[in-house]
């Protein structure tokens, strides 16, 4: 019950924040925004509380819930707030009289139901083991489970990488801290991660529907929602080819899709498809992106409102939201920084001098507010990391023409977006042009050591382009009537079939074969949580599927292979692990360096090279636990 109370009070507080935002959204649309804004409020309360007392507990979550409840209730004492609520309710009543409004909400509900299926299959239990839907989920969710478990069970304050003891946590951990708050109340770690992802994914769908309605009407929202979430390139050509090879046998084809159609680096077919579908490659596996998406949409909506109304308030509010993004999703902050520079330049160019100076002041206010709030967090977040910008012209186009590379990856969508630059006007065109500007930057600059991580910027580019494309397609369907509607449906099919097939592939049980944690690993994790100190450090092989870190929340010297992505070199630790497992003269020095309490020798450790000196540990330390082929030694229990 405490977990439910915590979520409800977060949404209640978020509704109060969304109500004071200078937007034209109705009460329901503000409710979608409340899911994300309330989560931000809950994260900051959990962070401050955790830093104050050193851990999360039921009491901490209850106090945070009461503060959230108060934050959502106090504004009702002011007449101006009640007036805003009544005005939003009137807008909702007016909108609800239109059939198109209910069609949009029907699409949102369908998406919410689809997201239930998506996140229920992300991790699931089969034959007692926890399995992952895809390889991307297997790698990404291990990192997330480490953080959730660390916050819930490992007293991980100040935050550090659970699998890299002593290393400051430079990953945007907001969504995992929120899930940690849920887990500490009794929800399983996996369940807390799924629920938090689903809530924020629904917030993203609802906020995108609101933005599209704001900028182009209900028809734009009906077109734009499936376009963004199912967007794919020319991979549908490969799908048709595969279907013809199988004799057009639909049951066989859909029963087990032969391959992915928006992501492949293998030869055959189109080849070198790198911009995987956003739902398949970002919304399902990348939890921080799920948190950042609705926040970015709200900022775009505020900036569009400010540009249309020439008021200062929307720019100030947008800057305030940008200021909380560092611990939500750093790439969302990078995208908005790049987008705002281009958007400001385009909007200033299109306005005449008398209006230009007022508009410039508004853009400066937006940027200054965001930087004042965000820079201190960024300095704290990226301390001890060494990520530097790189130069990578053409991104991952390889040896083929960059024009053909992007035509394959974006397909007809890119062509329509470029047409929109010529046929659209106003704020929508400005957003379209500035998004293309960010696209060009992402084709030149490498933002993280892994080139594929530029997709985190490119998916937001797709978001900006979707707005323009959806507005343009809505106008085509309206101008040409029935013929226009048929044309739009055909074009949508060409743009979304490949993405829809890849999303469908993620919920096929035949593909869900990656075992993350066996039943015995889960039993070990429960035992570790019950009988070891929350801050205990374990020495294990560099295994990302570690029950000690991902399920028990305990720290490890090194567990997980993601750290190079964040500019953290782990070579020295790898050497230290090898040396520690040999025992010998420097064992005590290294043990003290990392404050190791427990040492694990199991199948993964016995596979190290050089081999583990198992006899040394049998002779010198007490065996704390032995399960099957796995031994856990207590390094403080020295044998005399």
Coordinates of C-alpha atoms in Angstrom, one line a residue:
X1 CA 0.0 0.0 0.0
X2 CA 2.9 2.4 0.7
X3 CA 4.1 2.0 -2.8
X4 CA 0.7 2.9 -4.2
X5 CA 0.5 5.9 -1.9
X6 CA 4.0 7.0 -3.0
X7 CA 3.1 6.9 -6.7
X8 CA -0.3 8.6 -6.2
X9 CA 1.2 11.4 -4.1
X10 CA 3.9 11.9 -6.7
X11 CA 1.3 12.3 -9.5
X12 CA -0.7 14.6 -7.3
X13 CA 2.3 16.9 -6.7
X14 CA 3.1 16.7 -10.4
X15 CA -0.4 17.8 -11.3
X16 CA 0.1 20.9 -9.2
X17 CA 3.3 21.7 -11.2
X18 CA 1.7 21.0 -14.5
X19 CA -1.2 23.3 -13.6
X20 CA 1.0 26.3 -13.3
X21 CA 2.8 25.7 -16.6
X22 CA 1.7 28.3 -19.1
X23 CA 0.3 25.8 -21.6
X24 CA -3.0 25.6 -23.5
X25 CA -3.3 21.9 -22.6
X26 CA -6.5 20.6 -21.0
X27 CA -6.8 18.9 -17.6
X28 CA -6.3 15.4 -19.0
X29 CA -3.2 16.4 -21.0
X30 CA -1.8 18.1 -17.9
X31 CA -2.4 14.8 -16.1
X32 CA -0.1 13.1 -18.5
X33 CA 2.6 15.7 -17.8
X34 CA 2.0 15.2 -14.1
X35 CA 3.3 11.6 -14.4
X36 CA 6.7 12.8 -15.4
X37 CA 6.8 16.0 -13.3
X38 CA 5.7 14.2 -10.2
X39 CA 8.4 11.6 -10.7
X40 CA 11.0 14.4 -10.9
X41 CA 9.7 15.8 -7.6
X42 CA 9.8 12.4 -6.0
X43 CA 13.3 11.8 -7.2
X44 CA 14.6 15.0 -5.7
X45 CA 12.9 14.3 -2.4
X46 CA 14.4 10.8 -2.3
X47 CA 17.8 12.1 -3.2
X48 CA 17.9 14.7 -0.5
X49 CA 16.5 12.3 2.1
X50 CA 18.9 9.6 1.1
X51 CA 21.9 11.9 1.3
X52 CA 20.6 13.2 4.7
X53 CA 20.1 9.8 6.4
X54 CA 22.3 7.6 4.2
X55 CA 19.7 5.1 3.0
X56 CA 16.1 4.6 1.9
X57 CA 13.5 3.0 4.2
X58 CA 9.8 2.7 4.5
X59 CA 9.9 5.8 6.8
X60 CA 11.8 7.8 4.3
X61 CA 9.4 6.9 1.5
X62 CA 6.4 7.7 3.8
X63 CA 7.9 11.1 4.7
X64 CA 8.5 11.9 1.0
X65 CA 5.0 10.8 0.2
X66 CA 3.6 13.2 2.8
X67 CA 5.7 16.0 1.4
X68 CA 4.5 15.3 -2.1
X69 CA 0.9 15.2 -0.9
X70 CA 1.3 18.5 0.8
X71 CA 3.0 20.0 -2.3
X72 CA 0.0 18.9 -4.4
X73 CA -2.6 20.2 -1.8
X74 CA -1.3 23.5 -0.7
X75 CA -1.8 25.3 -4.1
X76 CA -5.5 24.6 -3.7
X77 CA -5.6 27.2 -0.9
X78 CA -4.9 29.9 -3.4
X79 CA -7.9 31.2 -5.6
X80 CA -5.6 31.8 -8.6
X81 CA -4.7 28.1 -8.6
X82 CA -8.4 27.0 -8.4
X83 CA -9.1 29.3 -11.3
X84 CA -6.4 27.7 -13.4
X85 CA -7.9 24.2 -12.6
X86 CA -11.4 25.3 -13.6
X87 CA -10.1 26.8 -16.8
X88 CA -8.3 23.6 -17.7
X89 CA -11.4 21.6 -16.9
X90 CA -13.5 23.9 -19.1
X91 CA -11.0 23.3 -21.9
X92 CA -11.3 19.6 -21.4
X93 CA -15.1 19.8 -21.5
X94 CA -14.9 21.8 -24.8
X95 CA -12.4 19.3 -26.3
X96 CA -14.4 16.3 -25.3
X97 CA -17.4 17.4 -27.4
X98 CA -15.3 16.6 -30.5
X99 CA -15.1 13.1 -31.8
X100 CA -11.5 13.7 -32.9
X101 CA -10.5 14.2 -29.3
X102 CA -11.8 10.8 -28.2
X103 CA -10.0 9.2 -31.2
X104 CA -6.7 10.6 -30.0
X105 CA -7.4 9.4 -26.5
X106 CA -8.3 6.0 -27.8
X107 CA -4.9 5.9 -29.6
X108 CA -3.2 6.8 -26.3
X109 CA -5.1 4.1 -24.4
X110 CA -4.1 1.5 -27.1
X111 CA -0.5 2.6 -26.7
X112 CA -0.7 2.3 -22.9
X113 CA -2.1 -1.3 -23.3
X114 CA 0.7 -2.1 -25.8
X115 CA 3.3 -0.7 -23.4
X116 CA 2.0 -3.1 -20.8
X117 CA 2.8 -6.0 -23.1
X118 CA 6.1 -4.4 -24.0
X119 CA 7.3 -4.1 -20.4
X120 CA 5.8 -7.3 -19.2
X121 CA 8.0 -9.1 -21.7
X122 CA 11.1 -7.0 -21.1
X123 CA 12.0 -9.3 -18.2
X124 CA 10.0 -12.4 -17.3
X125 CA 10.3 -15.6 -15.3
X126 CA 10.5 -19.0 -17.1
X127 CA 11.5 -22.3 -15.4
X128 CA 12.4 -20.3 -12.3
X129 CA 14.9 -18.1 -14.1
X130 CA 14.7 -14.4 -15.0
X131 CA 15.0 -13.9 -18.7
X132 CA 15.4 -10.9 -21.0
X133 CA 13.5 -10.1 -24.2
X134 CA 16.5 -9.0 -26.2
X135 CA 20.3 -8.6 -26.0
X136 CA 19.8 -4.9 -25.6
X137 CA 17.6 -5.5 -22.6
X138 CA 20.0 -8.0 -21.2
X139 CA 22.9 -5.5 -21.1
X140 CA 21.0 -2.3 -20.3
X141 CA 18.7 -3.6 -17.6
X142 CA 21.5 -5.2 -15.7
X143 CA 22.9 -1.7 -15.2
X144 CA 19.5 -0.4 -14.1
X145 CA 18.8 -3.3 -11.8
X146 CA 22.2 -2.7 -10.1
X147 CA 21.2 0.9 -9.4
X148 CA 17.7 0.1 -8.3
X149 CA 19.0 -2.6 -5.9
X150 CA 21.7 -0.4 -4.7
X151 CA 19.3 2.4 -3.7
X152 CA 16.8 0.0 -2.2
X153 CA 19.1 -2.5 -0.4
X154 CA 22.6 -1.2 -0.6
X155 CA 22.4 2.2 1.2
X156 CA 24.0 3.7 -2.0
X157 CA 24.3 7.3 -0.8
X158 CA 26.2 9.3 -2.0
X159 CA 25.4 7.5 -5.3
X160 CA 28.2 5.4 -6.8
X161 CA 28.3 2.6 -9.4
X162 CA 27.2 -0.5 -7.5
X163 CA 29.3 -2.6 -9.7
X164 CA 32.3 -0.3 -9.5
X165 CA 32.8 0.4 -5.8
X166 CA 34.2 3.9 -5.0
X167 CA 33.4 5.3 -8.5
X168 CA 31.0 8.3 -8.5
X169 CA 27.7 7.5 -10.3
X170 CA 27.9 9.5 -13.5
X171 CA 24.8 7.9 -15.1
X172 CA 21.5 9.8 -15.0
X173 CA 20.0 7.8 -12.2
X174 CA 16.6 9.5 -11.6
X175 CA 14.3 6.8 -12.8
X176 CA 16.3 4.1 -10.9
X177 CA 16.2 6.1 -7.7
X178 CA 12.4 6.4 -8.1
X179 CA 12.2 2.6 -8.7
X180 CA 14.4 2.1 -5.6
X181 CA 11.9 4.0 -3.6
X182 CA 9.2 1.6 -4.8
X183 CA 11.4 -1.5 -4.1
X184 CA 12.2 -0.5 -0.6
X185 CA 8.4 -0.6 0.2
X186 CA 8.3 -4.3 -0.8
X187 CA 7.9 -4.3 -4.6
X188 CA 10.4 -6.6 -6.3
X189 CA 13.3 -4.9 -8.0
X190 CA 12.2 -6.1 -11.4
X191 CA 8.6 -5.1 -10.7
X192 CA 9.6 -1.6 -9.5
X193 CA 11.7 -1.1 -12.7
X194 CA 8.8 -2.3 -14.9
X195 CA 6.2 -0.1 -13.2
X196 CA 8.3 3.0 -13.3
X197 CA 9.2 2.5 -17.0
X198 CA 5.5 1.9 -17.9
X199 CA 4.3 5.0 -16.0
X200 CA 6.8 7.3 -17.7
X201 CA 6.3 5.7 -21.1
X202 CA 2.6 6.4 -20.8
X203 CA 3.5 10.0 -19.8
X204 CA 5.5 10.2 -23.0
X205 CA 2.7 9.0 -25.2
X206 CA 0.2 11.4 -23.6
X207 CA 2.5 14.4 -23.7
X208 CA 3.3 13.7 -27.4
X209 CA -0.4 13.5 -28.2
X210 CA -0.9 16.9 -26.4
X211 CA 2.0 18.5 -28.3
X212 CA 0.8 17.3 -31.6
X213 CA -2.7 18.5 -30.9
X214 CA -1.3 21.9 -29.8
X215 CA 0.7 22.4 -33.0
X216 CA -1.5 20.7 -35.6
X217 CA -4.8 19.5 -34.2
X218 CA -6.3 16.1 -33.5
X219 CA -5.6 14.7 -37.0
X220 CA -1.9 15.5 -36.5
X221 CA -1.9 13.6 -33.2
X222 CA -3.6 10.6 -34.7
X223 CA -0.9 10.5 -37.5
X224 CA 2.1 11.5 -35.3
X225 CA 1.7 9.0 -32.5
X226 CA 2.1 5.8 -34.5
X227 CA 4.7 7.5 -36.7
X228 CA 7.1 8.2 -33.9
X229 CA 6.7 5.0 -32.0
X230 CA 6.8 2.7 -35.0
X231 CA 9.1 4.7 -37.3
X232 CA 11.4 2.6 -39.5
X233 CA 13.3 3.0 -42.7
X234 CA 13.3 0.9 -45.9
X235 CA 13.5 -2.3 -43.9
X236 CA 10.0 -3.1 -45.0
X237 CA 11.6 -4.1 -48.4
X238 CA 13.6 -6.8 -46.6
X239 CA 10.4 -7.9 -44.9
X240 CA 8.5 -8.3 -48.2
X241 CA 11.5 -10.2 -49.6
X242 CA 11.5 -12.6 -46.6
X243 CA 7.7 -13.0 -46.8
X244 CA 8.0 -14.0 -50.5
X245 CA 10.8 -16.4 -49.8
X246 CA 8.4 -18.2 -47.3
X247 CA 5.7 -18.5 -50.0
X248 CA 3.7 -15.7 -48.5
X249 CA 3.0 -17.9 -45.5
X250 CA 1.9 -15.3 -42.9
X251 CA 1.6 -17.7 -39.9
X252 CA 5.1 -18.9 -40.4
X253 CA 6.5 -15.4 -41.0
X254 CA 4.8 -13.7 -38.0
X255 CA 5.3 -16.8 -35.8
X256 CA 9.0 -16.3 -35.9
X257 CA 10.3 -13.2 -37.7
X258 CA 13.5 -14.1 -39.5
X259 CA 15.4 -11.0 -38.5
X260 CA 15.2 -7.3 -37.4
X261 CA 14.2 -4.8 -40.0
X262 CA 15.4 -1.5 -38.6
X263 CA 18.7 -2.6 -37.2
X264 CA 21.3 -4.9 -38.8
X265 CA 25.0 -4.6 -39.6
X266 CA 25.1 -7.9 -41.4
X267 CA 25.4 -8.4 -45.2
X268 CA 22.3 -9.4 -47.1
X269 CA 19.2 -7.4 -47.9
X270 CA 19.7 -3.6 -47.4
X271 CA 22.4 -4.1 -44.8
X272 CA 23.9 -1.4 -42.4
X273 CA 20.6 -0.3 -40.8
X274 CA 21.8 1.5 -37.7
X275 CA 18.9 3.7 -36.6
X276 CA 16.9 1.0 -34.9
X277 CA 13.2 1.7 -34.1
X278 CA 12.9 3.9 -31.0
X279 CA 10.4 1.7 -29.2
X280 CA 12.6 -1.4 -29.7
X281 CA 16.0 0.2 -29.0
X282 CA 15.3 3.0 -26.6
X283 CA 11.9 3.0 -24.9
X284 CA 12.1 -0.7 -23.9
X285 CA 15.8 -1.0 -22.8
X286 CA 16.9 2.6 -22.0
X287 CA 15.0 3.6 -18.9
X288 CA 16.6 7.1 -18.7
X289 CA 15.4 7.9 -22.2
X290 CA 11.9 6.9 -21.1
X291 CA 12.1 9.5 -18.3
X292 CA 13.7 12.2 -20.5
X293 CA 11.2 11.9 -23.4
X294 CA 8.1 13.4 -21.7
X295 CA 10.3 16.2 -20.2
X296 CA 11.7 17.1 -23.6
X297 CA 8.1 17.2 -25.1
X298 CA 6.9 19.5 -22.3
X299 CA 9.9 21.8 -23.0
X300 CA 9.2 21.9 -26.7
X301 CA 5.5 22.6 -26.0
X302 CA 6.4 25.5 -23.7
X303 CA 8.9 27.0 -26.2
X304 CA 6.3 26.8 -29.0
X305 CA 3.8 28.5 -26.7
X306 CA 6.2 31.3 -25.9
X307 CA 7.1 31.8 -29.6
X308 CA 3.4 32.1 -30.5
X309 CA 2.3 34.2 -27.6
X310 CA 5.5 36.3 -27.3
X311 CA 5.3 35.9 -23.5
X312 CA 8.2 35.5 -21.1
X313 CA 6.6 32.9 -18.8
X314 CA 6.8 29.9 -21.1
X315 CA 10.5 30.5 -21.7
X316 CA 11.1 30.7 -17.9
X317 CA 9.2 27.6 -17.2
X318 CA 11.0 25.7 -20.0
X319 CA 14.3 26.8 -18.6
X320 CA 13.3 25.5 -15.2
X321 CA 12.5 22.1 -16.6
X322 CA 15.7 21.9 -18.5
X323 CA 17.5 22.6 -15.3
X324 CA 16.4 19.3 -13.7
X325 CA 17.4 17.2 -16.7
X326 CA 21.0 16.2 -15.7
X327 CA 19.9 13.4 -13.3
X328 CA 16.9 12.6 -15.6
X329 CA 18.6 12.0 -18.9
X330 CA 21.8 13.8 -19.9
X331 CA 21.3 13.3 -23.7
X332 CA 17.9 15.0 -23.4
X333 CA 19.7 18.0 -22.0
X334 CA 22.3 17.9 -24.8
X335 CA 19.5 17.7 -27.4
X336 CA 17.6 20.6 -26.0
X337 CA 20.8 22.7 -25.8
X338 CA 21.5 22.0 -29.5
X339 CA 17.9 22.4 -30.5
X340 CA 17.4 25.7 -28.7
X341 CA 20.5 27.3 -30.4
X342 CA 19.1 26.4 -33.8
X343 CA 15.5 27.3 -32.9
X344 CA 16.6 30.7 -31.5
X345 CA 18.6 31.5 -34.6
X346 CA 15.7 30.6 -37.0
X347 CA 13.0 32.4 -34.9
X348 CA 15.2 35.5 -34.7
X349 CA 15.8 35.4 -38.4
X350 CA 12.1 35.1 -39.2
X351 CA 11.0 38.0 -36.9
X352 CA 11.4 41.7 -37.7
X353 CA 13.7 43.9 -35.6
X354 CA 11.1 45.4 -33.2
X355 CA 10.1 41.9 -32.1
X356 CA 13.5 40.4 -32.5
X357 CA 15.0 42.1 -29.4
X358 CA 12.1 41.0 -27.1
X359 CA 12.4 37.4 -28.5
X360 CA 16.2 37.5 -27.9
X361 CA 15.6 38.4 -24.3
X362 CA 13.2 35.5 -23.9
X363 CA 15.7 33.0 -25.4
X364 CA 18.5 34.4 -23.1
X365 CA 16.1 34.0 -20.1
X366 CA 15.4 30.4 -21.1
X367 CA 19.1 29.6 -21.5
X368 CA 20.3 31.3 -18.4
X369 CA 17.6 29.6 -16.2
X370 CA 18.5 26.2 -17.6
X371 CA 22.3 26.7 -17.2
X372 CA 22.1 28.1 -13.7
X373 CA 20.2 25.0 -12.5
X374 CA 21.9 22.4 -14.7
X375 CA 25.6 23.2 -14.5
X376 CA 26.1 22.5 -10.8
X377 CA 24.4 19.1 -11.3
X378 CA 26.5 18.3 -14.4
X379 CA 29.7 19.2 -12.5
X380 CA 28.7 16.9 -9.7
X381 CA 27.4 14.1 -12.0
X382 CA 30.4 13.9 -14.4
X383 CA 33.1 14.2 -11.8
X384 CA 35.9 11.6 -12.2
X385 CA 34.8 10.8 -15.8
X386 CA 36.9 11.5 -18.9
X387 CA 34.3 11.5 -21.8
X388 CA 35.4 13.9 -24.5
X389 CA 33.7 14.9 -27.7
X390 CA 34.9 13.2 -30.9
X391 CA 34.7 13.7 -34.6
X392 CA 32.8 11.1 -36.7
X393 CA 31.6 12.5 -40.0
X394 CA 28.8 10.5 -41.5
X395 CA 28.2 8.6 -38.2
X396 CA 28.0 4.9 -39.0
X397 CA 27.6 5.1 -42.8
X398 CA 30.8 3.1 -43.3
X399 CA 32.0 2.8 -46.9
X400 CA 28.7 3.4 -48.5
X401 CA 27.2 6.7 -49.7
X402 CA 25.9 8.8 -46.7
X403 CA 22.9 9.7 -48.8
X404 CA 22.0 6.1 -49.4
X405 CA 22.7 5.3 -45.8
X406 CA 20.2 7.8 -44.4
X407 CA 17.7 7.1 -47.1
X408 CA 17.8 3.4 -46.0
X409 CA 17.6 4.3 -42.3
X410 CA 14.9 6.9 -42.5
X411 CA 13.2 6.0 -45.8
X412 CA 10.2 8.1 -47.0
X413 CA 10.1 9.9 -43.7
X414 CA 13.2 11.9 -44.5
X415 CA 11.9 12.9 -47.9
X416 CA 8.6 14.1 -46.4
X417 CA 10.5 16.0 -43.6
X418 CA 12.5 17.9 -46.2
X419 CA 9.3 18.7 -48.1
X420 CA 7.9 20.1 -44.9
X421 CA 10.7 22.6 -44.7
X422 CA 9.4 24.2 -47.9
X423 CA 5.6 23.9 -47.4
X424 CA 5.2 24.6 -43.6
X425 CA 5.4 27.9 -41.9
X426 CA 5.6 29.3 -38.4
X427 CA 6.7 27.5 -35.2
X428 CA 6.3 24.0 -36.8
X429 CA 8.7 24.9 -39.6
X430 CA 11.2 26.4 -37.1
X431 CA 11.1 23.2 -35.1
X432 CA 11.6 21.2 -38.2
X433 CA 14.6 23.2 -39.4
X434 CA 16.3 23.3 -36.0
X435 CA 15.8 19.5 -35.7
X436 CA 17.5 19.1 -39.0
X437 CA 20.3 21.2 -37.6
X438 CA 20.8 18.8 -34.7
X439 CA 20.7 15.9 -37.2
X440 CA 23.7 17.5 -39.0
X441 CA 25.6 17.9 -35.7
X442 CA 24.9 14.3 -34.7
X443 CA 26.4 13.3 -38.1
X444 CA 29.6 15.1 -37.3
X445 CA 30.2 14.9 -33.5
X446 CA 30.6 11.9 -31.3
X447 CA 29.1 12.6 -27.9
X448 CA 30.2 9.3 -26.1
X449 CA 33.0 6.8 -26.8
X450 CA 30.4 4.4 -28.4
X451 CA 29.3 5.8 -31.8
X452 CA 25.9 4.1 -31.5
X453 CA 25.1 6.2 -28.5
X454 CA 24.5 9.1 -30.9
X455 CA 21.1 7.4 -31.4
X456 CA 20.1 9.0 -28.1
X457 CA 20.3 12.3 -29.9
X458 CA 19.0 11.1 -33.2
X459 CA 15.8 9.7 -31.6
X460 CA 15.0 13.2 -30.4
X461 CA 15.8 14.5 -33.9
X462 CA 13.1 12.0 -35.1
X463 CA 10.7 13.5 -32.5
X464 CA 11.2 17.0 -33.9
X465 CA 10.8 15.8 -37.5
X466 CA 7.7 13.8 -36.6
X467 CA 5.9 16.9 -35.6
X468 CA 6.5 18.6 -39.0
X469 CA 5.8 15.4 -41.0
X470 CA 2.6 14.7 -39.1
X471 CA 1.4 18.3 -39.6
X472 CA 2.2 18.1 -43.3
X473 CA 0.4 14.7 -43.7
X474 CA -2.6 16.0 -41.8
X475 CA -2.9 18.9 -44.2
X476 CA -2.6 16.5 -47.2
X477 CA -5.4 14.3 -45.9
X478 CA -7.6 17.4 -45.2
X479 CA -6.9 19.1 -48.5
X480 CA -7.4 16.1 -50.7
X481 CA -10.2 14.4 -48.8
X482 CA -10.7 10.7 -49.2
X483 CA -7.9 10.4 -51.8
X484 CA -5.6 12.3 -49.5
X485 CA -6.5 10.0 -46.6
X486 CA -5.6 6.9 -48.6
X487 CA -2.3 8.4 -49.7
X488 CA -1.4 9.2 -46.1
X489 CA -2.3 5.7 -44.9
X490 CA 0.0 4.2 -47.7
X491 CA 2.8 6.6 -46.7
X492 CA 2.4 5.8 -43.0
X493 CA 2.6 2.1 -43.9
X494 CA 5.9 2.6 -45.7
X495 CA 7.3 4.6 -42.8
X496 CA 6.1 2.3 -39.9
X497 CA 6.0 -1.4 -41.1
X498 CA 9.7 -2.1 -40.4
X499 CA 9.5 -0.5 -37.0
X500 CA 6.2 -2.3 -36.1
X501 CA 7.7 -5.7 -37.0
X502 CA 10.7 -5.0 -34.7
X503 CA 8.5 -4.0 -31.9
X504 CA 6.4 -7.1 -32.4
X505 CA 9.6 -9.2 -32.4
X506 CA 10.3 -8.0 -28.8
X507 CA 7.2 -9.6 -27.4
X508 CA 7.6 -13.0 -29.2
X509 CA 8.5 -15.6 -26.6
X510 CA 10.6 -17.4 -29.1
X511 CA 13.2 -14.6 -28.9
X512 CA 13.2 -14.3 -25.1
X513 CA 16.0 -16.8 -24.4
X514 CA 18.7 -14.7 -22.6
X515 CA 18.8 -16.0 -19.0
X516 CA 19.9 -13.2 -16.7
X517 CA 19.5 -14.9 -13.3
X518 CA 18.9 -18.5 -12.5
X519 CA 16.7 -19.6 -9.6
X520 CA 19.8 -20.4 -7.5
X521 CA 21.2 -16.9 -8.2
X522 CA 17.9 -15.4 -6.9
X523 CA 18.1 -17.5 -3.8
X524 CA 21.7 -16.4 -3.2
X525 CA 20.6 -12.8 -3.6
X526 CA 17.9 -13.2 -1.0
X527 CA 20.4 -14.8 1.4
X528 CA 22.9 -12.0 0.8
X529 CA 20.3 -9.3 1.4
X530 CA 19.2 -10.9 4.7
X531 CA 22.6 -11.8 6.2
X532 CA 25.2 -9.2 5.0
X533 CA 25.8 -5.6 5.7
X534 CA 24.2 -3.3 3.1
X535 CA 27.5 -1.7 2.3
X536 CA 29.5 -4.9 1.9
X537 CA 31.8 -5.2 -1.0
X538 CA 32.0 -8.4 -3.0
X539 CA 34.9 -9.6 -5.2
X540 CA 33.6 -11.4 -8.2
X541 CA 34.6 -11.9 -11.9
X542 CA 33.6 -9.1 -14.2
X543 CA 30.2 -10.6 -14.8
X544 CA 27.3 -8.2 -15.6
X545 CA 24.7 -10.8 -14.6
X546 CA 25.8 -10.7 -10.9
X547 CA 23.2 -11.5 -8.3
X548 CA 25.3 -9.7 -5.7
X549 CA 25.0 -6.3 -7.4
X550 CA 21.8 -6.5 -9.6
X551 CA 19.5 -8.4 -7.1
X552 CA 21.1 -7.9 -3.7
X553 CA 22.3 -4.3 -4.2
X554 CA 25.8 -5.0 -2.8
X555 CA 28.9 -3.3 -4.2
X556 CA 31.5 -5.1 -6.3
X557 CA 35.0 -4.3 -7.3
X558 CA 34.0 -4.7 -10.9
X559 CA 30.7 -6.0 -12.3
X560 CA 29.4 -5.0 -15.7
X561 CA 31.0 -3.9 -19.0
X562 CA 29.4 -0.5 -19.5
X563 CA 31.9 1.8 -17.9
X564 CA 34.0 2.6 -21.0
X565 CA 30.8 4.2 -22.3
X566 CA 31.0 6.8 -19.5
X567 CA 34.7 7.5 -20.0
X568 CA 35.8 5.2 -17.1
X569 CA 38.9 3.0 -17.6
X570 CA 38.6 -0.3 -15.8
X571 CA 41.9 -1.9 -16.9
X572 CA 43.6 -1.3 -13.6
X573 CA 40.7 -3.0 -11.8
X574 CA 40.8 -5.9 -14.1
X575 CA 44.5 -6.4 -13.2
X576 CA 43.8 -6.1 -9.5
X577 CA 41.0 -8.7 -9.7
X578 CA 43.4 -11.1 -11.4
X579 CA 46.0 -10.5 -8.7
X580 CA 43.5 -10.8 -5.9
X581 CA 42.3 -14.2 -7.1
X582 CA 45.9 -15.4 -7.0
X583 CA 46.2 -14.6 -3.2
X584 CA 49.9 -13.9 -2.5
X585 CA 51.8 -11.1 -0.9
X586 CA 49.8 -8.1 -2.2
X587 CA 46.4 -9.6 -1.4
X588 CA 45.9 -7.8 1.9
X589 CA 46.9 -4.5 0.3
X590 CA 44.4 -4.8 -2.5
X591 CA 41.7 -6.1 -0.2
X592 CA 42.1 -3.0 2.0
X593 CA 42.2 -0.7 -1.1
X594 CA 38.7 -1.9 -2.1
X595 CA 37.4 -2.7 1.4
X596 CA 36.4 -6.2 0.2
X597 CA 34.4 -8.3 2.7
X598 CA 33.3 -11.3 0.6
X599 CA 35.1 -13.2 -2.1
X600 CA 33.1 -15.3 -4.6
X601 CA 34.5 -18.4 -6.5
X602 CA 32.0 -19.8 -8.9
X603 CA 31.9 -21.0 -12.6
X604 CA 32.7 -17.4 -13.9
X605 CA 35.6 -17.0 -11.5
X606 CA 37.1 -20.4 -12.3
X607 CA 37.1 -19.3 -15.9
X608 CA 39.6 -16.5 -15.2
X609 CA 43.1 -16.6 -16.6
X610 CA 45.4 -17.2 -14.9
X611 CA 43.3 -19.7 -12.9
X612 CA 42.0 -18.9 -9.4
X613 CA 44.2 -20.1 -6.5
X614 CA 41.2 -21.7 -4.8
X615 CA 43.3 -23.7 -2.3
X616 CA 44.7 -20.4 -0.9
X617 CA 41.3 -19.2 0.1
X618 CA 40.2 -22.6 1.5
X619 CA 43.3 -22.5 3.8
X620 CA 43.0 -18.9 4.9
X621 CA 39.4 -17.8 5.1
X622 CA 36.1 -19.2 6.4
X623 CA 33.5 -20.3 4.0
X624 CA 30.4 -18.1 4.4
X625 CA 28.1 -19.9 2.0
X626 CA 28.4 -22.7 -0.5
X627 CA 25.7 -23.3 -3.1
X628 CA 26.3 -25.9 -5.8
X629 CA 29.5 -24.9 -7.5
X630 CA 29.7 -21.4 -5.9
X631 CA 31.7 -20.6 -2.8
X632 CA 31.5 -17.3 -0.9
X633 CA 34.3 -16.6 1.6
X634 CA 34.1 -14.1 4.5
X635 CA 37.5 -12.3 4.3
X636 CA 37.1 -11.0 7.8
X637 CA 36.8 -14.6 9.2
X638 CA 40.5 -15.5 9.0
X639 CA 41.4 -19.2 9.7
X640 CA 44.2 -19.5 12.3

